[in-house]
PDB file of C-alpha atoms in Angstrom:
ATOM      1  CA  UNK Q 291      -0.152   0.032   0.061  1.00 66.00           C
ATOM      2  CA  UNK Q 292       1.382   3.506  -0.929  1.00 81.00           C
ATOM      3  CA  UNK Q 293       1.316   6.174   1.426  1.00 94.00           C
ATOM      4  CA  UNK Q 294      -0.660   9.275   0.126  1.00 98.00           C
ATOM      5  CA  UNK Q 295      -1.026  12.258   2.139  1.00 98.00           C
ATOM      6  CA  UNK Q 296      -4.698  12.386   3.880  1.00 98.00           C
ATOM      7  CA  UNK Q 297      -6.126  15.838   4.561  1.00 98.00           C
ATOM      8  CA  UNK Q 298      -7.828  15.406   8.163  1.00 98.00           C
ATOM      9  CA  UNK Q 299     -10.115  18.317   8.511  1.00 98.00           C
ATOM     10  CA  UNK Q 300     -11.631  19.414  12.106  1.00 98.00           C
ATOM     11  CA  UNK Q 301     -14.194  22.283  12.256  1.00 98.00           C
ATOM     12  CA  UNK Q 302     -14.174  23.756  15.634  1.00 98.00           C
ATOM     13  CA  UNK Q 303     -16.378  25.566  17.367  1.00 97.00           C
ATOM     14  CA  UNK Q 304     -16.294  25.882  21.710  1.00 97.00           C
ATOM     15  CA  UNK Q 305     -15.809  22.575  22.486  1.00 97.00           C
ATOM     16  CA  UNK Q 306     -13.045  23.045  25.129  1.00 97.00           C
ATOM     17  CA  UNK Q 307     -14.102  19.875  27.089  1.00 96.00           C
ATOM     18  CA  UNK Q 308     -13.998  17.142  24.479  1.00 97.00           C
ATOM     19  CA  UNK Q 309     -11.301  18.712  21.875  1.00 98.00           C
ATOM     20  CA  UNK Q 310      -8.076  17.239  23.464  1.00 98.00           C
ATOM     21  CA  UNK Q 311      -9.489  13.892  23.161  1.00 98.00           C
ATOM     22  CA  UNK Q 312     -10.398  14.450  19.596  1.00 98.00           C
ATOM     23  CA  UNK Q 313      -7.085  15.873  18.611  1.00 98.00           C
ATOM     24  CA  UNK Q 314      -5.114  13.116  20.548  1.00 98.00           C
ATOM     25  CA  UNK Q 315      -6.911  10.439  18.638  1.00 98.00           C
ATOM     26  CA  UNK Q 316      -5.999  12.214  15.344  1.00 98.00           C
ATOM     27  CA  UNK Q 317      -2.247  12.407  16.187  1.00 97.00           C
ATOM     28  CA  UNK Q 318      -1.940   8.989  17.558  1.00 98.00           C
ATOM     29  CA  UNK Q 319      -2.879   7.840  14.293  1.00 98.00           C
ATOM     30  CA  UNK Q 320      -0.778   4.461  12.981  1.00 98.00           C
ATOM     31  CA  UNK Q 321      -0.848   6.078   9.943  1.00 98.00           C
ATOM     32  CA  UNK Q 322       1.256   9.266  10.156  1.00 98.00           C
ATOM     33  CA  UNK Q 323       1.361  10.670   6.559  1.00 98.00           C
ATOM     34  CA  UNK Q 324      -1.542  13.199   7.386  1.00 98.00           C
ATOM     35  CA  UNK Q 325      -2.258  17.122   7.576  1.00 98.00           C
ATOM     36  CA  UNK Q 326      -4.568  17.890   9.967  1.00 98.00           C
ATOM     37  CA  UNK Q 327      -6.600  21.487   9.295  1.00 98.00           C
ATOM     38  CA  UNK Q 328      -8.078  22.756  12.464  1.00 98.00           C
ATOM     39  CA  UNK Q 329     -10.605  24.902  11.269  1.00 98.00           C
ATOM     40  CA  UNK Q 330     -11.460  27.448  14.315  1.00 98.00           C
ATOM     41  CA  UNK Q 331     -15.070  28.588  13.265  1.00 97.00           C
ATOM     42  CA  UNK Q 332     -14.807  31.813  15.777  1.00 97.00           C
ATOM     43  CA  UNK Q 333     -14.798  30.024  18.834  1.00 97.00           C
ATOM     44  CA  UNK Q 334     -15.309  32.045  21.929  1.00 97.00           C
ATOM     45  CA  UNK Q 335     -13.756  29.575  24.784  1.00 97.00           C
ATOM     46  CA  UNK Q 336     -10.203  28.039  25.022  1.00 98.00           C
ATOM     47  CA  UNK Q 337     -10.527  25.709  21.580  1.00 98.00           C
ATOM     48  CA  UNK Q 338      -8.319  28.395  20.097  1.00 97.00           C
ATOM     49  CA  UNK Q 339      -5.403  28.020  22.596  1.00 98.00           C
ATOM     50  CA  UNK Q 340      -6.123  24.334  22.462  1.00 98.00           C
ATOM     51  CA  UNK Q 341      -5.611  24.009  18.822  1.00 98.00           C
ATOM     52  CA  UNK Q 342      -2.575  26.427  18.790  1.00 97.00           C
ATOM     53  CA  UNK Q 343      -0.718  24.157  21.555  1.00 97.00           C
ATOM     54  CA  UNK Q 344      -1.346  21.309  19.429  1.00 97.00           C
ATOM     55  CA  UNK Q 345       0.037  22.658  16.319  1.00 97.00           C
ATOM     56  CA  UNK Q 346       3.280  23.948  18.144  1.00 97.00           C
ATOM     57  CA  UNK Q 347       3.816  20.202  19.222  1.00 95.00           C
ATOM     58  CA  UNK Q 348       2.971  18.582  15.807  1.00 97.00           C
ATOM     59  CA  UNK Q 349       4.185  19.928  12.281  1.00 97.00           C
ATOM     60  CA  UNK Q 350       1.337  18.291  10.584  1.00 98.00           C
ATOM     61  CA  UNK Q 351      -1.227  20.345  12.143  1.00 98.00           C
ATOM     62  CA  UNK Q 352      -2.243  24.146  10.929  1.00 98.00           C
ATOM     63  CA  UNK Q 353      -4.897  26.192  12.637  1.00 98.00           C
ATOM     64  CA  UNK Q 354      -6.915  28.495  10.428  1.00 98.00           C
ATOM     65  CA  UNK Q 355      -8.947  31.046  12.312  1.00 97.00           C
ATOM     66  CA  UNK Q 356     -12.343  32.389  10.649  1.00 97.00           C
ATOM     67  CA  UNK Q 357     -15.509  34.141  11.646  1.00 97.00           C
ATOM     68  CA  UNK Q 358     -18.091  32.075  12.595  1.00 96.00           C
ATOM     69  CA  UNK Q 359     -20.217  30.554   9.846  1.00 96.00           C
ATOM     70  CA  UNK Q 360     -20.987  27.389  10.854  1.00 95.00           C
ATOM     71  CA  UNK Q 361     -20.131  23.645  10.778  1.00 96.00           C
ATOM     72  CA  UNK Q 362     -20.170  23.538   6.405  1.00 97.00           C
ATOM     73  CA  UNK Q 363     -18.622  26.760   6.031  1.00 97.00           C
ATOM     74  CA  UNK Q 364     -15.997  25.521   8.114  1.00 98.00           C
ATOM     75  CA  UNK Q 365     -15.673  22.315   6.228  1.00 98.00           C
ATOM     76  CA  UNK Q 366     -15.686  24.169   3.056  1.00 98.00           C
ATOM     77  CA  UNK Q 367     -12.584  26.640   4.274  1.00 98.00           C
ATOM     78  CA  UNK Q 368     -10.918  23.286   5.360  1.00 98.00           C
ATOM     79  CA  UNK Q 369     -11.581  22.081   1.947  1.00 98.00           C
ATOM     80  CA  UNK Q 370     -10.181  24.769  -0.290  1.00 98.00           C
ATOM     81  CA  UNK Q 371      -6.947  24.252   1.796  1.00 98.00           C
ATOM     82  CA  UNK Q 372      -6.279  20.853   1.934  1.00 98.00           C
ATOM     83  CA  UNK Q 373      -3.572  19.428  -0.274  1.00 98.00           C
ATOM     84  CA  UNK Q 374      -4.062  15.627   0.356  1.00 98.00           C
ATOM     85  CA  UNK Q 375      -5.006  12.699  -1.874  1.00 98.00           C
ATOM     86  CA  UNK Q 376      -7.986  11.691   0.476  1.00 98.00           C
ATOM     87  CA  UNK Q 377     -10.094  13.872   2.784  1.00 98.00           C
ATOM     88  CA  UNK Q 378     -11.692  12.563   5.851  1.00 98.00           C
ATOM     89  CA  UNK Q 379     -13.895  14.946   8.445  1.00 98.00           C
ATOM     90  CA  UNK Q 380     -13.864  14.526  12.065  1.00 98.00           C
ATOM     91  CA  UNK Q 381     -16.373  16.707  14.205  1.00 98.00           C
ATOM     92  CA  UNK Q 382     -14.474  18.162  17.045  1.00 97.00           C
ATOM     93  CA  UNK Q 383     -16.416  16.614  19.797  1.00 96.00           C
ATOM     94  CA  UNK Q 384     -15.721  13.094  18.825  1.00 98.00           C
ATOM     95  CA  UNK Q 385     -12.758  10.771  18.760  1.00 98.00           C
ATOM     96  CA  UNK Q 386     -11.401   8.018  16.255  1.00 98.00           C
ATOM     97  CA  UNK Q 387      -9.477   4.668  16.921  1.00 98.00           C
ATOM     98  CA  UNK Q 388      -5.728   4.404  16.232  1.00 98.00           C
ATOM     99  CA  UNK Q 389      -6.197   2.651  12.971  1.00 98.00           C
ATOM    100  CA  UNK Q 390      -9.229   4.762  11.870  1.00 98.00           C
ATOM    101  CA  UNK Q 391      -7.087   6.238   8.754  1.00 98.00           C
ATOM    102  CA  UNK Q 392      -5.032   3.213   7.737  1.00 98.00           C
ATOM    103  CA  UNK Q 393      -8.652   0.973   7.520  1.00 98.00           C
ATOM    104  CA  UNK Q 394     -10.255   3.811   5.568  1.00 98.00           C
ATOM    105  CA  UNK Q 395      -7.197   3.978   3.125  1.00 98.00           C
ATOM    106  CA  UNK Q 396      -6.737   0.184   3.218  1.00 98.00           C
ATOM    107  CA  UNK Q 397     -10.263  -0.371   2.174  1.00 98.00           C
ATOM    108  CA  UNK Q 398     -10.206   2.471  -0.476  1.00 98.00           C
ATOM    109  CA  UNK Q 399      -6.662   1.267  -2.402  1.00 97.00           C
ATOM    110  CA  UNK Q 400      -7.841  -2.447  -2.595  1.00 97.00           C
ATOM    111  CA  UNK Q 401     -10.760  -1.957  -3.648  1.00 97.00           C
ATOM    112  CA  UNK Q 402     -10.074   1.226  -6.026  1.00 97.00           C
ATOM    113  CA  UNK Q 403     -13.033   3.218  -5.033  1.00 98.00           C
ATOM    114  CA  UNK Q 404     -13.432   7.030  -4.489  1.00 98.00           C
ATOM    115  CA  UNK Q 405     -15.246   6.529  -0.900  1.00 98.00           C
ATOM    116  CA  UNK Q 406     -14.360   3.998   1.704  1.00 98.00           C
ATOM    117  CA  UNK Q 407     -16.910   4.145   4.786  1.00 98.00           C
ATOM    118  CA  UNK Q 408     -16.407   2.681   8.423  1.00 98.00           C
ATOM    119  CA  UNK Q 409     -18.802   2.233  11.013  1.00 98.00           C
ATOM    120  CA  UNK Q 410     -19.441   4.029  14.362  1.00 98.00           C
ATOM    121  CA  UNK Q 411     -20.390   4.089  17.903  1.00 97.00           C
ATOM    122  CA  UNK Q 412     -22.781   6.084  19.699  1.00 96.00           C
ATOM    123  CA  UNK Q 413     -21.774   7.400  23.163  1.00 96.00           C
ATOM    124  CA  UNK Q 414     -24.259   8.833  25.139  1.00 91.00           C
ATOM    125  CA  UNK Q 415     -23.356  11.497  28.337  1.00 88.00           C
ATOM    126  CA  UNK Q 416     -25.067   8.511  30.492  1.00 85.00           C
ATOM    127  CA  UNK Q 417     -21.949   6.022  29.549  1.00 88.00           C
ATOM    128  CA  UNK Q 418     -24.008   3.786  27.369  1.00 90.00           C
ATOM    129  CA  UNK Q 419     -22.697   3.162  24.082  1.00 94.00           C
ATOM    130  CA  UNK Q 420     -24.305   1.813  20.796  1.00 94.00           C
ATOM    131  CA  UNK Q 421     -22.807   0.133  17.616  1.00 96.00           C
ATOM    132  CA  UNK Q 422     -24.245   1.125  14.115  1.00 95.00           C
ATOM    133  CA  UNK Q 423     -23.140  -0.901  11.611  1.00 96.00           C
ATOM    134  CA  UNK Q 424     -23.374  -4.151   9.633  1.00 95.00           C
ATOM    135  CA  UNK Q 425     -21.176  -6.005  11.802  1.00 95.00           C
ATOM    136  CA  UNK Q 426     -17.683  -5.585  13.244  1.00 95.00           C
ATOM    137  CA  UNK Q 427     -16.240  -8.281  10.635  1.00 94.00           C
ATOM    138  CA  UNK Q 428     -18.059  -6.980   7.740  1.00 96.00           C
ATOM    139  CA  UNK Q 429     -16.058  -5.928   4.580  1.00 97.00           C
ATOM    140  CA  UNK Q 430     -17.873  -5.394   1.666  1.00 97.00           C
ATOM    141  CA  UNK Q 431     -17.913  -3.577  -2.092  1.00 98.00           C
ATOM    142  CA  UNK Q 432     -21.417  -2.250  -2.959  1.00 98.00           C
ATOM    143  CA  UNK Q 433     -22.617  -0.186  -5.882  1.00 98.00           C
ATOM    144  CA  UNK Q 434     -23.279   3.306  -5.046  1.00 97.00           C
ATOM    145  CA  UNK Q 435     -27.457   2.411  -5.416  1.00 98.00           C
ATOM    146  CA  UNK Q 436     -26.557  -0.256  -2.777  1.00 98.00           C
ATOM    147  CA  UNK Q 437     -25.133   2.196  -0.423  1.00 98.00           C
ATOM    148  CA  UNK Q 438     -28.101   4.537  -1.077  1.00 98.00           C
ATOM    149  CA  UNK Q 439     -30.306   2.112  -0.419  1.00 98.00           C
ATOM    150  CA  UNK Q 440     -28.789   1.098   3.057  1.00 97.00           C
ATOM    151  CA  UNK Q 441     -28.687   5.001   3.891  1.00 97.00           C
ATOM    152  CA  UNK Q 442     -32.307   5.225   3.026  1.00 97.00           C
ATOM    153  CA  UNK Q 443     -33.376   2.197   5.115  1.00 96.00           C
ATOM    154  CA  UNK Q 444     -31.142   3.197   8.223  1.00 93.00           C
ATOM    155  CA  UNK Q 445     -29.150  -0.096   7.775  1.00 94.00           C
ATOM    156  CA  UNK Q 446     -26.164   0.095   8.874  1.00 94.00           C
ATOM    157  CA  UNK Q 447     -24.558   2.712   6.797  1.00 96.00           C
ATOM    158  CA  UNK Q 448     -24.643   6.485   7.901  1.00 93.00           C
ATOM    159  CA  UNK Q 449     -25.180   9.637   6.101  1.00 95.00           C
ATOM    160  CA  UNK Q 450     -22.666  11.632   8.154  1.00 97.00           C
ATOM    161  CA  UNK Q 451     -19.799  13.233   6.611  1.00 98.00           C
ATOM    162  CA  UNK Q 452     -17.524  11.412   9.325  1.00 98.00           C
ATOM    163  CA  UNK Q 453     -16.397   8.221   9.256  1.00 98.00           C
ATOM    164  CA  UNK Q 454     -15.399   8.000   5.738  1.00 98.00           C
ATOM    165  CA  UNK Q 455     -12.311   8.579   3.335  1.00 98.00           C
ATOM    166  CA  UNK Q 456     -13.073  10.648   0.067  1.00 98.00           C
ATOM    167  CA  UNK Q 457     -11.212  10.983  -2.918  1.00 98.00           C
ATOM    168  CA  UNK Q 458      -9.982  14.673  -2.974  1.00 98.00           C
ATOM    169  CA  UNK Q 459     -11.207  14.821  -6.677  1.00 98.00           C
ATOM    170  CA  UNK Q 460     -14.946  14.431  -5.415  1.00 98.00           C
ATOM    171  CA  UNK Q 461     -14.790  18.068  -4.182  1.00 98.00           C
ATOM    172  CA  UNK Q 462     -13.643  19.805  -7.391  1.00 95.00           C
ATOM    173  CA  UNK Q 463     -17.325  21.158  -7.545  1.00 91.00           C
ATOM    174  CA  UNK Q 464     -19.495  20.010  -4.371  1.00 97.00           C
ATOM    175  CA  UNK Q 465     -19.434  21.898  -1.114  1.00 97.00           C
ATOM    176  CA  UNK Q 466     -21.353  21.684   2.104  1.00 97.00           C
ATOM    177  CA  UNK Q 467     -24.597  24.355   1.964  1.00 96.00           C
ATOM    178  CA  UNK Q 468     -23.622  27.247   4.062  1.00 94.00           C
ATOM    179  CA  UNK Q 469     -26.268  28.173   6.458  1.00 89.00           C
ATOM    180  CA  UNK Q 470     -27.963  24.947   6.187  1.00 90.00           C
ATOM    181  CA  UNK Q 471     -28.679  22.612   8.836  1.00 90.00           C
ATOM    182  CA  UNK Q 472     -28.246  18.778   8.528  1.00 94.00           C
ATOM    183  CA  UNK Q 473     -25.753  19.695   5.670  1.00 96.00           C
ATOM    184  CA  UNK Q 474     -25.035  16.070   5.346  1.00 97.00           C
ATOM    185  CA  UNK Q 475     -28.284  15.078   4.403  1.00 96.00           C
ATOM    186  CA  UNK Q 476     -27.688  17.652   1.602  1.00 96.00           C
ATOM    187  CA  UNK Q 477     -24.439  16.910   0.426  1.00 98.00           C
ATOM    188  CA  UNK Q 478     -23.417  12.765   1.453  1.00 98.00           C
ATOM    189  CA  UNK Q 479     -25.636  11.706  -1.389  1.00 98.00           C
ATOM    190  CA  UNK Q 480     -24.355  13.739  -4.195  1.00 98.00           C
ATOM    191  CA  UNK Q 481     -20.770  12.722  -3.123  1.00 98.00           C
ATOM    192  CA  UNK Q 482     -21.798   8.871  -3.838  1.00 98.00           C
ATOM    193  CA  UNK Q 483     -23.770   9.605  -7.082  1.00 98.00           C
ATOM    194  CA  UNK Q 484     -20.037  10.509  -8.371  1.00 97.00           C
ATOM    195  CA  UNK Q 485     -18.533   7.011  -7.579  1.00 96.00           C
ATOM    196  CA  UNK Q 486     -19.593   4.016  -9.348  1.00 92.00           C
ATOM    197  CA  UNK Q 487     -18.737   1.562  -6.302  1.00 97.00           C
ATOM    198  CA  UNK Q 488     -18.393   1.963  -2.212  1.00 98.00           C
ATOM    199  CA  UNK Q 489     -15.940   0.129   0.059  1.00 98.00           C
ATOM    200  CA  UNK Q 490     -17.707  -0.590   3.216  1.00 98.00           C
ATOM    201  CA  UNK Q 491     -16.150  -2.025   6.693  1.00 98.00           C
ATOM    202  CA  UNK Q 492     -18.168  -3.078   9.506  1.00 97.00           C
ATOM    203  CA  UNK Q 493     -15.471  -2.012  12.411  1.00 98.00           C
ATOM    204  CA  UNK Q 494     -16.373   0.527  14.695  1.00 98.00           C
ATOM    205  CA  UNK Q 495     -13.360   3.326  13.994  1.00 98.00           C
ATOM    206  CA  UNK Q 496     -15.032   6.568  14.918  1.00 98.00           C
ATOM    207  CA  UNK Q 497     -16.962   7.894  18.571  1.00 98.00           C
ATOM    208  CA  UNK Q 498     -20.009   9.969  17.981  1.00 98.00           C
ATOM    209  CA  UNK Q 499     -20.950  11.649  21.154  1.00 96.00           C
ATOM    210  CA  UNK Q 500     -24.388  12.510  21.833  1.00 91.00           C
ATOM    211  CA  UNK Q 501     -24.575  15.693  24.249  1.00 74.00           C
ATOM    212  CA  UNK Q 502     -27.297  17.820  25.108  1.00 66.00           C
ATOM    213  CA  UNK Q 503     -25.536  20.808  24.006  1.00 54.00           C
ATOM    214  CA  UNK Q 504     -24.467  19.847  20.583  1.00 49.00           C
ATOM    215  CA  UNK Q 505     -25.348  21.292  17.255  1.00 46.00           C
ATOM    216  CA  UNK Q 506     -28.037  18.689  16.635  1.00 46.00           C
ATOM    217  CA  UNK Q 507     -29.639  18.941  19.896  1.00 45.00           C
ATOM    218  CA  UNK Q 508     -29.749  22.628  20.351  1.00 47.00           C
ATOM    219  CA  UNK Q 509     -30.677  25.637  18.216  1.00 53.00           C
ATOM    220  CA  UNK Q 510     -34.236  26.883  17.030  1.00 68.00           C
ATOM    221  CA  UNK Q 511     -36.650  25.030  15.836  1.00 81.00           C
ATOM    222  CA  UNK Q 512     -36.923  26.428  12.334  1.00 82.00           C
ATOM    223  CA  UNK Q 513     -33.475  25.135  11.467  1.00 86.00           C
ATOM    224  CA  UNK Q 514     -34.869  21.506  12.620  1.00 87.00           C
ATOM    225  CA  UNK Q 515     -37.303  21.759  10.344  1.00 91.00           C
ATOM    226  CA  UNK Q 516     -34.684  21.714   7.503  1.00 94.00           C
ATOM    227  CA  UNK Q 517     -34.198  18.064   7.921  1.00 96.00           C
ATOM    228  CA  UNK Q 518     -37.582  17.414   6.589  1.00 96.00           C
ATOM    229  CA  UNK Q 519     -36.812  20.088   3.388  1.00 95.00           C
ATOM    230  CA  UNK Q 520     -33.187  18.520   3.033  1.00 97.00           C
ATOM    231  CA  UNK Q 521     -34.359  15.177   3.238  1.00 97.00           C
ATOM    232  CA  UNK Q 522     -37.316  15.377   0.698  1.00 98.00           C
ATOM    233  CA  UNK Q 523     -34.726  17.208  -2.044  1.00 97.00           C
ATOM    234  CA  UNK Q 524     -32.032  14.106  -1.091  1.00 98.00           C
ATOM    235  CA  UNK Q 525     -35.185  11.596  -1.818  1.00 98.00           C
ATOM    236  CA  UNK Q 526     -36.345  13.403  -5.134  1.00 98.00           C
ATOM    237  CA  UNK Q 527     -32.820  13.711  -6.091  1.00 98.00           C
ATOM    238  CA  UNK Q 528     -32.426   9.479  -5.594  1.00 98.00           C
ATOM    239  CA  UNK Q 529     -35.492   8.264  -7.104  1.00 98.00           C
ATOM    240  CA  UNK Q 530     -34.962  10.361  -9.814  1.00 98.00           C
ATOM    241  CA  UNK Q 531     -31.790   8.545 -10.737  1.00 97.00           C
ATOM    242  CA  UNK Q 532     -33.163   5.091  -9.230  1.00 98.00           C
ATOM    243  CA  UNK Q 533     -37.012   5.101  -9.315  1.00 98.00           C
ATOM    244  CA  UNK Q 534     -36.397   1.181  -7.780  1.00 98.00           C
ATOM    245  CA  UNK Q 535     -35.439   3.057  -4.616  1.00 98.00           C
ATOM    246  CA  UNK Q 536     -38.758   4.867  -3.873  1.00 97.00           C
ATOM    247  CA  UNK Q 537     -39.955   2.923  -1.041  1.00 97.00           C
ATOM    248  CA  UNK Q 538     -36.837   3.248   0.912  1.00 97.00           C
ATOM    249  CA  UNK Q 539     -36.866   7.191   0.014  1.00 98.00           C
ATOM    250  CA  UNK Q 540     -40.344   7.148   1.377  1.00 98.00           C
ATOM    251  CA  UNK Q 541     -39.353   5.309   4.506  1.00 97.00           C
ATOM    252  CA  UNK Q 542     -36.068   7.658   4.754  1.00 97.00           C
ATOM    253  CA  UNK Q 543     -38.829  10.691   4.624  1.00 98.00           C
ATOM    254  CA  UNK Q 544     -41.392   9.351   7.090  1.00 97.00           C
ATOM    255  CA  UNK Q 545     -37.752   9.183   9.396  1.00 96.00           C
ATOM    256  CA  UNK Q 546     -37.345  12.403   8.891  1.00 97.00           C
ATOM    257  CA  UNK Q 547     -40.929  13.562  10.040  1.00 97.00           C
ATOM    258  CA  UNK Q 548     -40.669  11.609  13.063  1.00 96.00           C
ATOM    259  CA  UNK Q 549     -37.165  12.824  14.030  1.00 95.00           C
ATOM    260  CA  UNK Q 550     -38.438  16.556  13.551  1.00 96.00           C
ATOM    261  CA  UNK Q 551     -41.560  15.641  15.736  1.00 96.00           C
ATOM    262  CA  UNK Q 552     -39.761  14.480  18.475  1.00 94.00           C
ATOM    263  CA  UNK Q 553     -37.456  17.613  18.122  1.00 92.00           C
ATOM    264  CA  UNK Q 554     -40.532  19.972  18.446  1.00 93.00           C
ATOM    265  CA  UNK Q 555     -41.880  18.218  21.212  1.00 92.00           C
ATOM    266  CA  UNK Q 556     -38.883  19.160  23.222  1.00 88.00           C
ATOM    267  CA  UNK Q 557     -38.673  22.721  22.154  1.00 88.00           C
ATOM    268  CA  UNK Q 558     -39.496  25.476  24.820  1.00 88.00           C
ATOM    269  CA  UNK Q 559     -41.537  27.802  22.385  1.00 88.00           C
ATOM    270  CA  UNK Q 560     -43.572  24.181  20.846  1.00 90.00           C
ATOM    271  CA  UNK Q 561     -46.474  26.760  21.120  1.00 89.00           C
ATOM    272  CA  UNK Q 562     -45.511  29.001  18.500  1.00 91.00           C
ATOM    273  CA  UNK Q 563     -45.304  26.026  15.960  1.00 92.00           C
ATOM    274  CA  UNK Q 564     -48.406  24.519  16.035  1.00 93.00           C
ATOM    275  CA  UNK Q 565     -49.419  25.037  12.317  1.00 94.00           C
ATOM    276  CA  UNK Q 566     -46.134  23.094  11.712  1.00 94.00           C
ATOM    277  CA  UNK Q 567     -46.472  20.311  14.175  1.00 94.00           C
ATOM    278  CA  UNK Q 568     -50.172  19.791  12.803  1.00 95.00           C
ATOM    279  CA  UNK Q 569     -48.834  19.502   9.130  1.00 96.00           C
ATOM    280  CA  UNK Q 570     -46.189  16.878  10.461  1.00 97.00           C
ATOM    281  CA  UNK Q 571     -49.155  14.688  12.603  1.00 97.00           C
ATOM    282  CA  UNK Q 572     -51.213  14.996   9.438  1.00 97.00           C
ATOM    283  CA  UNK Q 573     -48.488  13.727   7.160  1.00 97.00           C
ATOM    284  CA  UNK Q 574     -47.534  10.764   9.269  1.00 97.00           C
ATOM    285  CA  UNK Q 575     -50.978   9.986  10.332  1.00 97.00           C
ATOM    286  CA  UNK Q 576     -51.685   9.734   6.368  1.00 97.00           C
ATOM    287  CA  UNK Q 577     -48.832   7.362   5.897  1.00 96.00           C
ATOM    288  CA  UNK Q 578     -50.119   4.900   8.731  1.00 96.00           C
ATOM    289  CA  UNK Q 579     -51.021   2.045   6.896  1.00 96.00           C
ATOM    290  CA  UNK Q 580     -47.964   1.734   4.594  1.00 96.00           C
ATOM    291  CA  UNK Q 581     -45.969   1.870   7.915  1.00 97.00           C
ATOM    292  CA  UNK Q 582     -48.008  -0.773   9.328  1.00 96.00           C
ATOM    293  CA  UNK Q 583     -47.925  -3.134   6.524  1.00 95.00           C
ATOM    294  CA  UNK Q 584     -44.628  -2.347   4.826  1.00 95.00           C
ATOM    295  CA  UNK Q 585     -41.487  -4.450   5.693  1.00 94.00           C
ATOM    296  CA  UNK Q 586     -38.871  -1.399   5.214  1.00 95.00           C
ATOM    297  CA  UNK Q 587     -40.212   0.107   8.311  1.00 95.00           C
ATOM    298  CA  UNK Q 588     -38.640  -0.613  11.435  1.00 91.00           C
ATOM    299  CA  UNK Q 589     -40.548  -1.876  14.345  1.00 91.00           C
ATOM    300  CA  UNK Q 590     -39.907   1.726  16.090  1.00 91.00           C
ATOM    301  CA  UNK Q 591     -41.342   3.112  12.910  1.00 94.00           C
ATOM    302  CA  UNK Q 592     -44.474   0.942  13.357  1.00 95.00           C
ATOM    303  CA  UNK Q 593     -44.914   1.859  17.308  1.00 94.00           C
ATOM    304  CA  UNK Q 594     -44.385   5.832  16.578  1.00 95.00           C
ATOM    305  CA  UNK Q 595     -47.081   5.325  14.072  1.00 96.00           C
ATOM    306  CA  UNK Q 596     -49.678   2.925  16.447  1.00 96.00           C
ATOM    307  CA  UNK Q 597     -48.941   5.702  19.475  1.00 96.00           C
ATOM    308  CA  UNK Q 598     -49.660   8.395  16.908  1.00 96.00           C
ATOM    309  CA  UNK Q 599     -53.129   7.659  16.550  1.00 95.00           C
ATOM    310  CA  UNK Q 600     -53.779   8.189  20.440  1.00 95.00           C
ATOM    311  CA  UNK Q 601     -52.932  11.544  20.114  1.00 95.00           C
ATOM    312  CA  UNK Q 602     -49.418  13.852  20.600  1.00 95.00           C
ATOM    313  CA  UNK Q 603     -49.756  13.871  24.403  1.00 94.00           C
ATOM    314  CA  UNK Q 604     -49.569   9.699  24.538  1.00 95.00           C
ATOM    315  CA  UNK Q 605     -47.146   9.789  21.648  1.00 95.00           C
ATOM    316  CA  UNK Q 606     -44.835  12.051  23.747  1.00 93.00           C
ATOM    317  CA  UNK Q 607     -45.115  10.236  26.768  1.00 93.00           C
ATOM    318  CA  UNK Q 608     -44.252   6.973  24.785  1.00 92.00           C
ATOM    319  CA  UNK Q 609     -41.402   8.526  22.914  1.00 90.00           C
ATOM    320  CA  UNK Q 610     -40.090  10.150  25.980  1.00 89.00           C
ATOM    321  CA  UNK Q 611     -40.436   6.756  28.220  1.00 88.00           C
ATOM    322  CA  UNK Q 612     -38.726   4.654  24.839  1.00 84.00           C
ATOM    323  CA  UNK Q 613     -35.893   7.323  24.725  1.00 81.00           C
ATOM    324  CA  UNK Q 614     -34.750   6.835  28.259  1.00 79.00           C
ATOM    325  CA  UNK Q 615     -34.880   3.133  27.905  1.00 78.00           C
ATOM    326  CA  UNK Q 616     -32.112   3.545  25.058  1.00 73.00           C
ATOM    327  CA  UNK Q 617     -29.991   5.993  26.289  1.00 68.00           C
TER     328      UNK Q 617
END
């Protein structure tokens, strides 16, 4: 295996508590031919100092400071300054295993693909961990259509930018949408479109933290609504290219509606979004028969649809109970 330069792009914004773990995990990679781009997106805590200290200790590390523009803008900033043959993205509150890069690079080179995908572990604040993948020993090469089907069905392959290695050439034209929440939903499938085949490995190489004040668990509900519009656009584009994935795409859209409803039910200003809540509930109830009868929907989907029949209050009670059991 030759040793190409790998660009590790890390957007950083006010994560002083978690940043050392993240940077240590990158610095200690078994694969060493790295350039580590730390994109400080206008941090106001000690994240700035932490980044600068790491750069002093490791010549592979470059720190860039910019005005706050959001996760997409920070990733794009890194993409435009990266010089590696391959790119990978790490969120600065997460951390990776020691052979993260070598594992993905071996998948990419051995299978001659533009995208290699690994699996991940969800790490909850309670200390509970949950593996997400197709099996730790699994290594497969699949078509881009098959990869998209796995994503749509939430079947072992994740839509997130991280836990993936990309050929740099994929980003000649594609960028993450600035100012848009759930930017991975709007971008990852487009990168997969540009790849004839995908290499997948089931080993958990990435640790994804669920924390109460993260981007995905905080912020305004108006931004959270973008999950639905982004998912609708993704599903439309995928089914335009692969009409046979329509059922899987419909399942992903239903998931986006349920996910958005669950976020709304936790909002302190929920009353201000009664119209949006009614529209979401109406959509989900209109799909209740297909959710009940179709095998593509998970037991969780079916249970959620069933409880929604008894009203939003009962649904909220059931969802809160389910969430506590799984965290």
